[in-house]
Amino acid sequence: YWRDKEKEIDFLHINNDILPIEVKEAKKLRTDDLKPLLFFSKEYNIPKGIVVYNGEYEVSSGTMKIRKMPFWKFCIEQQEKE
């Protein structure tokens, strides 16, 4: 968990790298939903992040590679890593 004033990241997966993970209940993401990830990316020079939500899988790129993943897909990928 990370918080800076009004911005927060729900989870930080810390291994060799830091992977910020945001969780949203929505089926569609708004631009505002990505602002904490983009801020964190810029502040700490983090190149990628994940948003877990109820929508479809997609990857967006720009200043930060963001994987937008349905909750079920996120769970399956985590289970396969074990």
Short mmCIF file of C-alpha atoms in Angstrom, two decimals:
data_model
loop_
_atom_site.label_atom_id
_atom_site.label_comp_id
_atom_site.label_asym_id
_atom_site.label_seq_id
_atom_site.Cartn_x
_atom_site.Cartn_y
_atom_site.Cartn_z
CA TYR A 1 0.00 0.00 0.00
CA TRP A 2 1.23 3.50 -0.86
CA ARG A 3 -0.33 6.90 -0.23
CA ASP A 4 0.65 10.47 -1.02
CA LYS A 5 -1.90 13.12 -0.02
CA GLU A 6 -4.92 12.30 -2.21
CA LYS A 7 -3.27 9.61 -4.36
CA GLU A 8 -2.94 5.97 -3.40
CA ILE A 9 -1.88 2.62 -4.81
CA ASP A 10 -3.72 -0.41 -3.43
CA PHE A 11 -0.83 -2.90 -3.59
CA LEU A 12 2.90 -2.82 -4.27
CA HIS A 13 4.40 -6.14 -5.35
CA ILE A 14 8.04 -5.86 -4.38
CA ASN A 15 10.48 -8.42 -5.68
CA ASN A 16 13.51 -7.33 -7.71
CA ASP A 17 11.31 -4.54 -9.06
CA ILE A 18 8.29 -2.67 -7.75
CA LEU A 19 4.98 -3.39 -9.47
CA PRO A 20 2.09 -1.10 -8.45
CA ILE A 21 -1.36 -2.73 -8.56
CA GLU A 22 -4.64 -0.80 -8.48
CA VAL A 23 -7.99 -2.53 -7.90
CA LYS A 24 -11.22 -1.04 -9.26
CA GLU A 25 -14.76 -2.40 -9.14
CA ALA A 26 -15.79 -0.71 -12.41
CA LYS A 27 -16.34 -2.42 -15.75
CA LYS A 28 -14.96 0.65 -17.55
CA LEU A 29 -11.97 2.66 -16.42
CA ARG A 30 -11.92 6.43 -16.49
CA THR A 31 -8.82 8.52 -17.07
CA ASP A 32 -8.91 9.54 -13.40
CA ASP A 33 -8.63 5.88 -12.38
CA LEU A 34 -5.13 5.74 -13.87
CA LYS A 35 -3.80 8.97 -12.36
CA PRO A 36 -2.36 7.37 -9.19
CA LEU A 37 -0.42 4.82 -11.28
CA LEU A 38 0.88 7.50 -13.63
CA PHE A 39 1.91 9.74 -10.72
CA PHE A 40 3.67 6.84 -8.97
CA SER A 41 5.40 5.91 -12.21
CA LYS A 42 6.74 9.40 -12.72
CA GLU A 43 7.69 9.95 -9.09
CA TYR A 44 9.60 6.66 -8.68
CA ASN A 45 10.59 5.88 -12.28
CA ILE A 46 8.44 2.74 -12.48
CA PRO A 47 7.87 1.53 -16.08
CA LYS A 48 4.77 -0.64 -15.63
CA GLY A 49 1.72 -1.31 -13.49
CA ILE A 50 -1.50 -3.32 -13.31
CA VAL A 51 -5.14 -2.35 -12.89
CA VAL A 52 -7.39 -5.21 -11.81
CA TYR A 53 -11.05 -4.51 -12.64
CA ASN A 54 -14.28 -6.01 -13.98
CA GLY A 55 -13.63 -5.13 -17.63
CA GLU A 56 -11.74 -6.64 -20.55
CA TYR A 57 -8.01 -7.28 -20.83
CA GLU A 58 -5.97 -4.62 -22.59
CA VAL A 59 -2.54 -3.05 -22.45
CA SER A 60 -1.95 0.64 -22.77
CA SER A 61 1.39 2.24 -23.30
CA GLY A 62 2.73 5.71 -23.11
CA THR A 63 4.87 6.96 -20.28
CA MET A 64 3.95 3.76 -18.42
CA LYS A 65 2.87 0.31 -19.63
CA ILE A 66 -0.42 -0.45 -17.86
CA ARG A 67 -1.98 -3.91 -18.04
CA LYS A 68 -5.73 -3.67 -17.46
CA MET A 69 -6.81 -7.11 -16.32
CA PRO A 70 -10.13 -8.70 -15.39
CA PHE A 71 -10.05 -10.02 -11.84
CA TRP A 72 -10.40 -13.67 -12.96
CA LYS A 73 -7.41 -13.39 -15.33
CA PHE A 74 -5.27 -11.78 -12.62
CA CYS A 75 -6.10 -14.65 -10.23
CA ILE A 76 -5.29 -17.32 -12.81
CA GLU A 77 -1.93 -15.73 -13.67
CA GLN A 78 -0.99 -15.52 -9.99
CA GLN A 79 -1.93 -19.16 -9.45
CA GLU A 80 0.15 -20.25 -12.46
CA LYS A 81 3.21 -18.54 -10.95
CA GLU A 82 3.04 -20.72 -7.83
#
